[in-house]
Amino acid sequence: MSPEQTLKNRWGYDTFKPLQKEAVEAALAGRDCLVVLPTGGGKSLCYQMPAAMGRGLVLVVSPLIALMDDQVAAAREAGLAADALHSNLKAAPKREAYQNLVNGTTELLYVSPERLLTGDLYEIIGPRLILAAVDEAHCVSHWGHEFRPEYRRLTEALDQFPKAARMALTATATPVVQADIRSQLALRDPEILIGHPDRPNLIYRAFPRRDQFKQVLEVVRRHPGEGGIVYAQTRKDVERLAANLKKEGVSSAPYHAGLNAEARRQAQDDFVNERLDVIVATIAFGMGIDRSNVRYVVHANTPRSVEHYQQESGRAGRDGLPAECALFFSAADLATHRWMAKKDVTLSPERERALEKQLRDIGRYAVAPVCRHSQLAEHFSAPYPVGERTEDGCGACDVCLGETKGLSEEEALLTAKKVLSAAWRAEGRYGTGYVVNLLLGRPNDRITGNGHDLLKVFGILKEAGEPAVRSWIDQLIVQDYLEVTEESEYPLLRITPEGRALCQDKGSVRLGLPVPPKAGKKKSAALKKAEKAGVSFLEADNELFDKLRALRRAVADKKGVPPYVICHDSVLLEMASSKPKTIDDLRGMKGIGEKRLEKYGQLFLDAIAGKVEEAPE
Ligand code: ADP
Ligand code: ZN
C-alpha cells in the first residue's frame, strides 16, 4: 500500500497535512529528519505512518508518560500493533508488550527515555528497528521551555541502532532550540522540515482588562457545553475565578500547584474525559493534557511571554476545528511577573534583560492594534500572511474582525500627547489612578489641593471614558512612553525620556480601542473558519451532535480511554451535518479508518437513525 492508501485506509484522511509526507518519505528512505510543526500540525502521523506500512518497528521516545497509554489506545484504534513501556505500567500489560516484542509483532513502541536508557531493550529492538522518533525533542535543549536531563543521554541509546533513521519532532520554532536538537541528538545530515507556526483555525482576541470575571464569563458563555481552559496568574486568581464560575453554574474546577496531587489528577482526568467543561488554572496545567476539542483558551491575566502564550493558547483547537483564544491584558500583570521572577533570586543582568524583553513583547502583542496572527507569525520570524492577503485581513482576530480599532496616526499622537502631558504634570509623584482622574476631570482632595484641577489637561479626555483612558495608559507603558516605578511604597506612573520626546512630535505611537461587538460580523467569521475546516457548523444538527458526543463518551468510558481516542469532534460534526445512512456513506467521510468503521460504524449509524437512545451496555 502506498502512503496515500494507508492514510485513507487507517486514518480515513484523503490528503496529508503540510510536511507529513516529506517526513514519512524521509523515514522510509532511512534518512534522519527534524520535524517542526505547530500543535495540531499532525506530528504523530509522521512516525505512525512508517509503522503502519509494515516495514518494521518504529520506536517513539516521549517524556509524557501520562499520555502514552492514550496514544497507544489511539494508535490501536487505527489498527496499529502498538505498545508502551514505562515505569507506570502494570505487570500484565508490561508482560504482554514484552512478549509482542519478542514475537516480533510490535509495529509501534512508545518508551520513556528512562526506560530506554536502562539498555535491556536494545537487543530485541535493534534488528527490527527502522525508525527511532524522539517526540517533544525540545526537551534536549536548555533553551526550550522544558529541559529534561535524560534527553541529553538519548544519543547513547540511539547510537545502538546505527541503521535506523532518526526523527526529532517538536512544536518549538526558535532556531537556537532547533540547532540544539540537531547536535544533541546527533542527527546525521537531517532533512529539515519546518512548518509555518500559524494556527489558522484559532481566533485570537486581545482586549484591555476591565472587569476580569465579567470578561471571562462572556467568553465561557459563547461556548456552552464546550471544553475550555482559563489561565490566571496566581493561585488566588484561580480560586476566585473558579468559585465564581461555579456560582454561575459553569461546570468547572481549579488547578494549581497548591492543590494536592489527587485533586489535580481528578480535575485533569475529568477534563480530558469530558466530565468537566472548564479548567481554571495557573500555568502548572497543560503539559500532558491531551484533549483535542478544547474550544477556547482564555488568559484572564497576561501570560509571561509570547512563547508562553503560543504554548498555552495552542492547546485550543488541536482537532483543527475553529477555537477561540482570548487574552485580557493589564500592564499591572507585567509588574506581577517581574516581581514573581525576582522574589526568590537575583537575576543576572543578562537574564533581567531577557525578562524585560519578554514582558515588553507580550505587552505589545496584547495592545498593538495590529493583526494578532501576523504579530505571532512575525515573532517567530515567519512570513505572514501565509497565502494571499484578503481584504479583511486574517478574518480571525479582533483587529481584522473590527472588534479593535486602531486610531489614525494623527489621532493616536494627539491622544498620546494628552495622556503623557497629564503624567508629566503629575511629575511622577502619583499612581495611575491619579492620572486617570486628572484626564477624566474628576476632582478629589488631592487634585484640588495640588491645584491640578486648574491644569489644561484636567478633563481633557472626559469624553473617552475611564476604560479607554486606562487602556491607553497601558498601551503607552508597553511602548515605553510611560513607566511604572516601584521606588516608593506605591507604584508611581512616570513619563520616560521617549515620552517627552513624543510630546515634541519625535517618534510615532500606535493606539487602539475595543469597539462594541456587532453581532453580524462575528458570526460571519466563525462561519468562514468553519468552512475552511471543511465543515459548516450551521449545517450541523446541534442536538444530534450532542447526542453523538454523549454516545462517544459512553463508549470511551467503557473502554477506559478519553473520548478523542474513539474519534474526533470533526467526525461527529460531519456526521451531524451529512447524516450518513450506510457504512459506505461513513467510509467517504474524513477521519474514519477501516478499523474504526468496523468497530463503531453501525453504532453511530443507529444513533443517527434515531434507533439508539441510550449508549449500549
Ligand atoms: P500534534 O502532535 O502535531 O499536535 P497530532 O498528531 O495530535 O498533532 O494531530 C492533530 C490532529 O490532526 C489530530 O486530530 C489528527 O487526527 C489530525 N490529523 C493528522 N493528520 C491528518 C491529516 N493528514 N488530515 C487530517 N487530519 C489529520
Ligand atoms: Zn488578523
PDB file of N, CA, C and O in Angstrom, residues 543-604:
ATOM      1  N   GLU A 543     -28.416  19.172  18.095  1.00  0.00           N
ATOM      2  CA  GLU A 543     -28.945  18.185  19.018  1.00  0.00           C
ATOM      3  C   GLU A 543     -28.307  16.821  18.745  1.00  0.00           C
ATOM      4  O   GLU A 543     -27.906  16.113  19.664  1.00  0.00           O
ATOM      5  N   LEU A 544     -28.216  16.507  17.453  1.00  0.00           N
ATOM      6  CA  LEU A 544     -27.616  15.234  17.069  1.00  0.00           C
ATOM      7  C   LEU A 544     -26.137  15.209  17.459  1.00  0.00           C
ATOM      8  O   LEU A 544     -25.625  14.208  17.956  1.00  0.00           O
ATOM      9  N   PHE A 545     -25.466  16.328  17.256  1.00  0.00           N
ATOM     10  CA  PHE A 545     -24.047  16.412  17.617  1.00  0.00           C
ATOM     11  C   PHE A 545     -23.863  16.110  19.106  1.00  0.00           C
ATOM     12  O   PHE A 545     -23.004  15.325  19.499  1.00  0.00           O
ATOM     13  N   ASP A 546     -24.704  16.721  19.940  1.00  0.00           N
ATOM     14  CA  ASP A 546     -24.617  16.474  21.386  1.00  0.00           C
ATOM     15  C   ASP A 546     -24.880  15.008  21.706  1.00  0.00           C
ATOM     16  O   ASP A 546     -24.239  14.410  22.568  1.00  0.00           O
ATOM     17  N   LYS A 547     -25.832  14.449  20.988  1.00  0.00           N
ATOM     18  CA  LYS A 547     -26.175  13.047  21.220  1.00  0.00           C
ATOM     19  C   LYS A 547     -24.995  12.136  20.836  1.00  0.00           C
ATOM     20  O   LYS A 547     -24.653  11.200  21.564  1.00  0.00           O
ATOM     21  N   LEU A 548     -24.374  12.446  19.712  1.00  0.00           N
ATOM     22  CA  LEU A 548     -23.237  11.642  19.271  1.00  0.00           C
ATOM     23  C   LEU A 548     -22.063  11.784  20.235  1.00  0.00           C
ATOM     24  O   LEU A 548     -21.342  10.827  20.499  1.00  0.00           O
ATOM     25  N   ARG A 549     -21.910  12.997  20.775  1.00  0.00           N
ATOM     26  CA  ARG A 549     -20.842  13.198  21.754  1.00  0.00           C
ATOM     27  C   ARG A 549     -21.081  12.351  22.994  1.00  0.00           C
ATOM     28  O   ARG A 549     -20.168  11.766  23.560  1.00  0.00           O
ATOM     29  N   ALA A 550     -22.347  12.314  23.417  1.00  0.00           N
ATOM     30  CA  ALA A 550     -22.684  11.531  24.607  1.00  0.00           C
ATOM     31  C   ALA A 550     -22.434  10.047  24.345  1.00  0.00           C
ATOM     32  O   ALA A 550     -21.901   9.325  25.197  1.00  0.00           O
ATOM     33  N   LEU A 551     -22.794   9.613  23.151  1.00  0.00           N
ATOM     34  CA  LEU A 551     -22.572   8.215  22.781  1.00  0.00           C
ATOM     35  C   LEU A 551     -21.077   7.892  22.800  1.00  0.00           C
ATOM     36  O   LEU A 551     -20.639   6.889  23.351  1.00  0.00           O
ATOM     37  N   ARG A 552     -20.298   8.784  22.211  1.00  0.00           N
ATOM     38  CA  ARG A 552     -18.853   8.573  22.177  1.00  0.00           C
ATOM     39  C   ARG A 552     -18.280   8.517  23.597  1.00  0.00           C
ATOM     40  O   ARG A 552     -17.420   7.712  23.910  1.00  0.00           O
ATOM     41  N   ARG A 553     -18.798   9.393  24.464  1.00  0.00           N
ATOM     42  CA  ARG A 553     -18.295   9.414  25.836  1.00  0.00           C
ATOM     43  C   ARG A 553     -18.606   8.087  26.534  1.00  0.00           C
ATOM     44  O   ARG A 553     -17.784   7.550  27.268  1.00  0.00           O
ATOM     45  N   ALA A 554     -19.789   7.567  26.270  1.00  0.00           N
ATOM     46  CA  ALA A 554     -20.168   6.301  26.898  1.00  0.00           C
ATOM     47  C   ALA A 554     -19.258   5.168  26.409  1.00  0.00           C
ATOM     48  O   ALA A 554     -18.773   4.352  27.194  1.00  0.00           O
ATOM     49  N   VAL A 555     -18.999   5.139  25.104  1.00  0.00           N
ATOM     50  CA  VAL A 555     -18.123   4.111  24.545  1.00  0.00           C
ATOM     51  C   VAL A 555     -16.721   4.248  25.139  1.00  0.00           C
ATOM     52  O   VAL A 555     -16.085   3.260  25.544  1.00  0.00           O
ATOM     53  N   ALA A 556     -16.253   5.480  25.220  1.00  0.00           N
ATOM     54  CA  ALA A 556     -14.906   5.735  25.737  1.00  0.00           C
ATOM     55  C   ALA A 556     -14.801   5.328  27.202  1.00  0.00           C
ATOM     56  O   ALA A 556     -13.824   4.700  27.615  1.00  0.00           O
ATOM     57  N   ASP A 557     -15.825   5.670  27.983  1.00  0.00           N
ATOM     58  CA  ASP A 557     -15.838   5.317  29.400  1.00  0.00           C
ATOM     59  C   ASP A 557     -15.709   3.813  29.577  1.00  0.00           C
ATOM     60  O   ASP A 557     -14.963   3.333  30.413  1.00  0.00           O
ATOM     61  N   LYS A 558     -16.464   3.101  28.756  1.00  0.00           N
ATOM     62  CA  LYS A 558     -16.459   1.651  28.867  1.00  0.00           C
ATOM     63  C   LYS A 558     -15.070   1.073  28.569  1.00  0.00           C
ATOM     64  O   LYS A 558     -14.622   0.126  29.194  1.00  0.00           O
ATOM     65  N   LYS A 559     -14.398   1.689  27.615  1.00  0.00           N
ATOM     66  CA  LYS A 559     -13.070   1.205  27.247  1.00  0.00           C
ATOM     67  C   LYS A 559     -11.973   1.792  28.130  1.00  0.00           C
ATOM     68  O   LYS A 559     -10.813   1.411  28.031  1.00  0.00           O
ATOM     69  N   GLY A 560     -12.354   2.796  28.953  1.00  0.00           N
ATOM     70  CA  GLY A 560     -11.351   3.426  29.813  1.00  0.00           C
ATOM     71  C   GLY A 560     -10.356   4.280  29.045  1.00  0.00           C
ATOM     72  O   GLY A 560      -9.190   4.364  29.391  1.00  0.00           O
ATOM     73  N   VAL A 561     -10.812   4.908  27.957  1.00  0.00           N
ATOM     74  CA  VAL A 561      -9.938   5.812  27.201  1.00  0.00           C
ATOM     75  C   VAL A 561     -10.634   7.161  27.056  1.00  0.00           C
ATOM     76  O   VAL A 561     -11.852   7.244  27.182  1.00  0.00           O
ATOM     77  N   PRO A 562      -9.880   8.235  26.806  1.00  0.00           N
ATOM     78  CA  PRO A 562     -10.527   9.519  26.575  1.00  0.00           C
ATOM     79  C   PRO A 562     -11.341   9.494  25.277  1.00  0.00           C
ATOM     80  O   PRO A 562     -10.992   8.752  24.351  1.00  0.00           O
ATOM     81  N   PRO A 563     -12.403  10.286  25.202  1.00  0.00           N
ATOM     82  CA  PRO A 563     -13.284  10.268  24.031  1.00  0.00           C
ATOM     83  C   PRO A 563     -12.573  10.492  22.700  1.00  0.00           C
ATOM     84  O   PRO A 563     -12.920   9.870  21.700  1.00  0.00           O
ATOM     85  N   TYR A 564     -11.532  11.353  22.675  1.00  0.00           N
ATOM     86  CA  TYR A 564     -10.915  11.653  21.375  1.00  0.00           C
ATOM     87  C   TYR A 564     -10.250  10.430  20.768  1.00  0.00           C
ATOM     88  O   TYR A 564      -9.987  10.374  19.567  1.00  0.00           O
ATOM     89  N   VAL A 565      -9.944   9.442  21.612  1.00  0.00           N
ATOM     90  CA  VAL A 565      -9.325   8.224  21.105  1.00  0.00           C
ATOM     91  C   VAL A 565     -10.308   7.468  20.203  1.00  0.00           C
ATOM     92  O   VAL A 565      -9.926   6.844  19.218  1.00  0.00           O
ATOM     93  N   ILE A 566     -11.595   7.555  20.527  1.00  0.00           N
ATOM     94  CA  ILE A 566     -12.617   6.896  19.708  1.00  0.00           C
ATOM     95  C   ILE A 566     -12.731   7.607  18.369  1.00  0.00           C
ATOM     96  O   ILE A 566     -12.639   7.000  17.315  1.00  0.00           O
ATOM     97  N   CYS A 567     -12.956   8.915  18.399  1.00  0.00           N
ATOM     98  CA  CYS A 567     -12.861   9.728  17.189  1.00  0.00           C
ATOM     99  C   CYS A 567     -12.925  11.196  17.571  1.00  0.00           C
ATOM    100  O   CYS A 567     -13.291  11.536  18.689  1.00  0.00           O
ATOM    101  N   HIS A 568     -12.545  12.049  16.625  1.00  0.00           N
ATOM    102  CA  HIS A 568     -12.504  13.475  16.914  1.00  0.00           C
ATOM    103  C   HIS A 568     -13.862  14.144  16.716  1.00  0.00           C
ATOM    104  O   HIS A 568     -14.717  13.615  16.015  1.00  0.00           O
ATOM    105  N   ASP A 569     -14.005  15.333  17.300  1.00  0.00           N
ATOM    106  CA  ASP A 569     -15.236  16.104  17.137  1.00  0.00           C
ATOM    107  C   ASP A 569     -15.571  16.345  15.670  1.00  0.00           C
ATOM    108  O   ASP A 569     -16.739  16.362  15.291  1.00  0.00           O
ATOM    109  N   SER A 570     -14.515  16.568  14.859  1.00  0.00           N
ATOM    110  CA  SER A 570     -14.773  16.880  13.446  1.00  0.00           C
ATOM    111  C   SER A 570     -15.577  15.756  12.785  1.00  0.00           C
ATOM    112  O   SER A 570     -16.438  16.010  11.952  1.00  0.00           O
ATOM    113  N   VAL A 571     -15.287  14.513  13.198  1.00  0.00           N
ATOM    114  CA  VAL A 571     -16.008  13.372  12.632  1.00  0.00           C
ATOM    115  C   VAL A 571     -17.480  13.426  13.045  1.00  0.00           C
ATOM    116  O   VAL A 571     -18.382  13.270  12.213  1.00  0.00           O
ATOM    117  N   LEU A 572     -17.716  13.696  14.338  1.00  0.00           N
ATOM    118  CA  LEU A 572     -19.095  13.759  14.833  1.00  0.00           C
ATOM    119  C   LEU A 572     -19.853  14.903  14.172  1.00  0.00           C
ATOM    120  O   LEU A 572     -21.033  14.790  13.842  1.00  0.00           O
ATOM    121  N   LEU A 573     -19.126  16.009  13.985  1.00  0.00           N
ATOM    122  CA  LEU A 573     -19.747  17.183  13.390  1.00  0.00           C
ATOM    123  C   LEU A 573     -20.171  16.880  11.954  1.00  0.00           C
ATOM    124  O   LEU A 573     -21.259  17.267  11.516  1.00  0.00           O
ATOM    125  N   GLU A 574     -19.294  16.176  11.259  1.00  0.00           N
ATOM    126  CA  GLU A 574     -19.638  15.848   9.883  1.00  0.00           C
ATOM    127  C   GLU A 574     -20.818  14.876   9.837  1.00  0.00           C
ATOM    128  O   GLU A 574     -21.707  14.998   8.998  1.00  0.00           O
ATOM    129  N   MET A 575     -20.830  13.946  10.787  1.00  0.00           N
ATOM    130  CA  MET A 575     -21.978  13.031  10.864  1.00  0.00           C
ATOM    131  C   MET A 575     -23.258  13.816  11.126  1.00  0.00           C
ATOM    132  O   MET A 575     -24.298  13.545  10.523  1.00  0.00           O
ATOM    133  N   ALA A 576     -23.163  14.786  12.038  1.00  0.00           N
ATOM    134  CA  ALA A 576     -24.355  15.542  12.419  1.00  0.00           C
ATOM    135  C   ALA A 576     -24.833  16.440  11.290  1.00  0.00           C
ATOM    136  O   ALA A 576     -25.978  16.876  11.279  1.00  0.00           O
ATOM    137  N   SER A 577     -23.951  16.737  10.329  1.00  0.00           N
ATOM    138  CA  SER A 577     -24.421  17.573   9.237  1.00  0.00           C
ATOM    139  C   SER A 577     -24.808  16.753   8.010  1.00  0.00           C
ATOM    140  O   SER A 577     -25.807  17.033   7.368  1.00  0.00           O
ATOM    141  N   SER A 578     -24.045  15.678   7.725  1.00  0.00           N
ATOM    142  CA  SER A 578     -24.388  14.946   6.494  1.00  0.00           C
ATOM    143  C   SER A 578     -25.311  13.756   6.756  1.00  0.00           C
ATOM    144  O   SER A 578     -25.825  13.150   5.815  1.00  0.00           O
ATOM    145  N   LYS A 579     -25.504  13.415   8.034  1.00  0.00           N
ATOM    146  CA  LYS A 579     -26.401  12.318   8.420  1.00  0.00           C
ATOM    147  C   LYS A 579     -26.271  11.067   7.533  1.00  0.00           C
ATOM    148  O   LYS A 579     -27.202  10.694   6.810  1.00  0.00           O
ATOM    149  N   PRO A 580     -25.130  10.424   7.582  1.00  0.00           N
ATOM    150  CA  PRO A 580     -24.909   9.236   6.757  1.00  0.00           C
ATOM    151  C   PRO A 580     -25.879   8.107   7.122  1.00  0.00           C
ATOM    152  O   PRO A 580     -26.292   7.992   8.270  1.00  0.00           O
ATOM    153  N   LYS A 581     -26.233   7.314   6.104  1.00  0.00           N
ATOM    154  CA  LYS A 581     -27.191   6.221   6.341  1.00  0.00           C
ATOM    155  C   LYS A 581     -26.525   4.851   6.272  1.00  0.00           C
ATOM    156  O   LYS A 581     -26.996   3.893   6.869  1.00  0.00           O
ATOM    157  N   THR A 582     -25.465   4.750   5.474  1.00  0.00           N
ATOM    158  CA  THR A 582     -24.844   3.440   5.283  1.00  0.00           C
ATOM    159  C   THR A 582     -23.370   3.483   5.658  1.00  0.00           C
ATOM    160  O   THR A 582     -22.777   4.561   5.777  1.00  0.00           O
ATOM    161  N   ILE A 583     -22.811   2.285   5.803  1.00  0.00           N
ATOM    162  CA  ILE A 583     -21.380   2.181   6.108  1.00  0.00           C
ATOM    163  C   ILE A 583     -20.565   2.853   5.010  1.00  0.00           C
ATOM    164  O   ILE A 583     -19.567   3.514   5.277  1.00  0.00           O
ATOM    165  N   ASP A 584     -21.027   2.737   3.774  1.00  0.00           N
ATOM    166  CA  ASP A 584     -20.299   3.374   2.684  1.00  0.00           C
ATOM    167  C   ASP A 584     -20.313   4.896   2.785  1.00  0.00           C
ATOM    168  O   ASP A 584     -19.330   5.554   2.470  1.00  0.00           O
ATOM    169  N   ASP A 585     -21.475   5.437   3.230  1.00  0.00           N
ATOM    170  CA  ASP A 585     -21.526   6.891   3.459  1.00  0.00           C
ATOM    171  C   ASP A 585     -20.451   7.290   4.462  1.00  0.00           C
ATOM    172  O   ASP A 585     -19.751   8.293   4.302  1.00  0.00           O
ATOM    173  N   LEU A 586     -20.344   6.493   5.521  1.00  0.00           N
ATOM    174  CA  LEU A 586     -19.365   6.788   6.570  1.00  0.00           C
ATOM    175  C   LEU A 586     -17.942   6.699   6.036  1.00  0.00           C
ATOM    176  O   LEU A 586     -17.084   7.504   6.366  1.00  0.00           O
ATOM    177  N   ARG A 587     -17.729   5.701   5.184  1.00  0.00           N
ATOM    178  CA  ARG A 587     -16.385   5.486   4.644  1.00  0.00           C
ATOM    179  C   ARG A 587     -15.922   6.708   3.864  1.00  0.00           C
ATOM    180  O   ARG A 587     -14.747   7.043   3.845  1.00  0.00           O
ATOM    181  N   GLY A 588     -16.858   7.408   3.245  1.00  0.00           N
ATOM    182  CA  GLY A 588     -16.500   8.589   2.464  1.00  0.00           C
ATOM    183  C   GLY A 588     -16.104   9.779   3.334  1.00  0.00           C
ATOM    184  O   GLY A 588     -15.585  10.761   2.829  1.00  0.00           O
ATOM    185  N   MET A 589     -16.357   9.680   4.630  1.00  0.00           N
ATOM    186  CA  MET A 589     -16.074  10.829   5.495  1.00  0.00           C
ATOM    187  C   MET A 589     -14.622  10.872   5.932  1.00  0.00           C
ATOM    188  O   MET A 589     -13.955   9.864   6.013  1.00  0.00           O
ATOM    189  N   LYS A 590     -14.196  12.092   6.258  1.00  0.00           N
ATOM    190  CA  LYS A 590     -12.821  12.292   6.710  1.00  0.00           C
ATOM    191  C   LYS A 590     -12.659  11.785   8.138  1.00  0.00           C
ATOM    192  O   LYS A 590     -13.490  12.035   8.984  1.00  0.00           O
ATOM    193  N   GLY A 591     -11.576  11.069   8.391  1.00  0.00           N
ATOM    194  CA  GLY A 591     -11.228  10.765   9.776  1.00  0.00           C
ATOM    195  C   GLY A 591     -11.735   9.454  10.327  1.00  0.00           C
ATOM    196  O   GLY A 591     -11.627   9.212  11.516  1.00  0.00           O
ATOM    197  N   ILE A 592     -12.331   8.591   9.478  1.00  0.00           N
ATOM    198  CA  ILE A 592     -12.699   7.257   9.954  1.00  0.00           C
ATOM    199  C   ILE A 592     -11.985   6.216   9.116  1.00  0.00           C
ATOM    200  O   ILE A 592     -12.281   6.045   7.935  1.00  0.00           O
ATOM    201  N   GLY A 593     -11.064   5.528   9.719  1.00  0.00           N
ATOM    202  CA  GLY A 593     -10.365   4.456   9.014  1.00  0.00           C
ATOM    203  C   GLY A 593     -11.176   3.168   9.082  1.00  0.00           C
ATOM    204  O   GLY A 593     -12.219   3.111   9.730  1.00  0.00           O
ATOM    205  N   GLU A 594     -10.678   2.133   8.414  1.00  0.00           N
ATOM    206  CA  GLU A 594     -11.420   0.867   8.329  1.00  0.00           C
ATOM    207  C   GLU A 594     -11.673   0.233   9.695  1.00  0.00           C
ATOM    208  O   GLU A 594     -12.738  -0.299   9.956  1.00  0.00           O
ATOM    209  N   LYS A 595     -10.670   0.274  10.573  1.00  0.00           N
ATOM    210  CA  LYS A 595     -10.802  -0.355  11.887  1.00  0.00           C
ATOM    211  C   LYS A 595     -11.921   0.288  12.708  1.00  0.00           C
ATOM    212  O   LYS A 595     -12.743  -0.387  13.318  1.00  0.00           O
ATOM    213  N   ARG A 596     -11.945   1.621  12.702  1.00  0.00           N
ATOM    214  CA  ARG A 596     -12.969   2.325  13.469  1.00  0.00           C
ATOM    215  C   ARG A 596     -14.351   2.069  12.875  1.00  0.00           C
ATOM    216  O   ARG A 596     -15.338   1.941  13.574  1.00  0.00           O
ATOM    217  N   LEU A 597     -14.371   2.015  11.550  1.00  0.00           N
ATOM    218  CA  LEU A 597     -15.618   1.778  10.839  1.00  0.00           C
ATOM    219  C   LEU A 597     -16.225   0.452  11.285  1.00  0.00           C
ATOM    220  O   LEU A 597     -17.410   0.336  11.595  1.00  0.00           O
ATOM    221  N   GLU A 598     -15.353  -0.535  11.338  1.00  0.00           N
ATOM    222  CA  GLU A 598     -15.753  -1.875  11.717  1.00  0.00           C
ATOM    223  C   GLU A 598     -16.291  -1.880  13.154  1.00  0.00           C
ATOM    224  O   GLU A 598     -17.313  -2.487  13.451  1.00  0.00           O
ATOM    225  N   LYS A 599     -15.578  -1.177  14.049  1.00  0.00           N
ATOM    226  CA  LYS A 599     -15.930  -1.228  15.466  1.00  0.00           C
ATOM    227  C   LYS A 599     -17.151  -0.388  15.805  1.00  0.00           C
ATOM    228  O   LYS A 599     -17.980  -0.776  16.620  1.00  0.00           O
ATOM    229  N   TYR A 600     -17.225   0.816  15.245  1.00  0.00           N
ATOM    230  CA  TYR A 600     -18.250   1.753  15.722  1.00  0.00           C
ATOM    231  C   TYR A 600     -19.244   2.199  14.659  1.00  0.00           C
ATOM    232  O   TYR A 600     -20.206   2.888  14.967  1.00  0.00           O
ATOM    233  N   GLY A 601     -18.959   1.848  13.398  1.00  0.00           N
ATOM    234  CA  GLY A 601     -19.773   2.364  12.304  1.00  0.00           C
ATOM    235  C   GLY A 601     -21.263   2.168  12.535  1.00  0.00           C
ATOM    236  O   GLY A 601     -22.045   3.124  12.520  1.00  0.00           O
ATOM    237  N   GLN A 602     -21.652   0.925  12.795  1.00  0.00           N
ATOM    238  CA  GLN A 602     -23.075   0.622  12.922  1.00  0.00           C
ATOM    239  C   GLN A 602     -23.700   1.350  14.106  1.00  0.00           C
ATOM    240  O   GLN A 602     -24.817   1.856  14.025  1.00  0.00           O
ATOM    241  N   LEU A 603     -22.937   1.412  15.185  1.00  0.00           N
ATOM    242  CA  LEU A 603     -23.416   2.072  16.395  1.00  0.00           C
ATOM    243  C   LEU A 603     -23.794   3.526  16.104  1.00  0.00           C
ATOM    244  O   LEU A 603     -24.868   4.004  16.462  1.00  0.00           O
ATOM    245  N   PHE A 604     -22.894   4.226  15.400  1.00  0.00           N
ATOM    246  CA  PHE A 604     -23.178   5.624  15.096  1.00  0.00           C
ATOM    247  C   PHE A 604     -24.317   5.743  14.080  1.00  0.00           C
ATOM    248  O   PHE A 604     -25.151   6.638  14.187  1.00  0.00           O
TER     249      PHE A 604
END
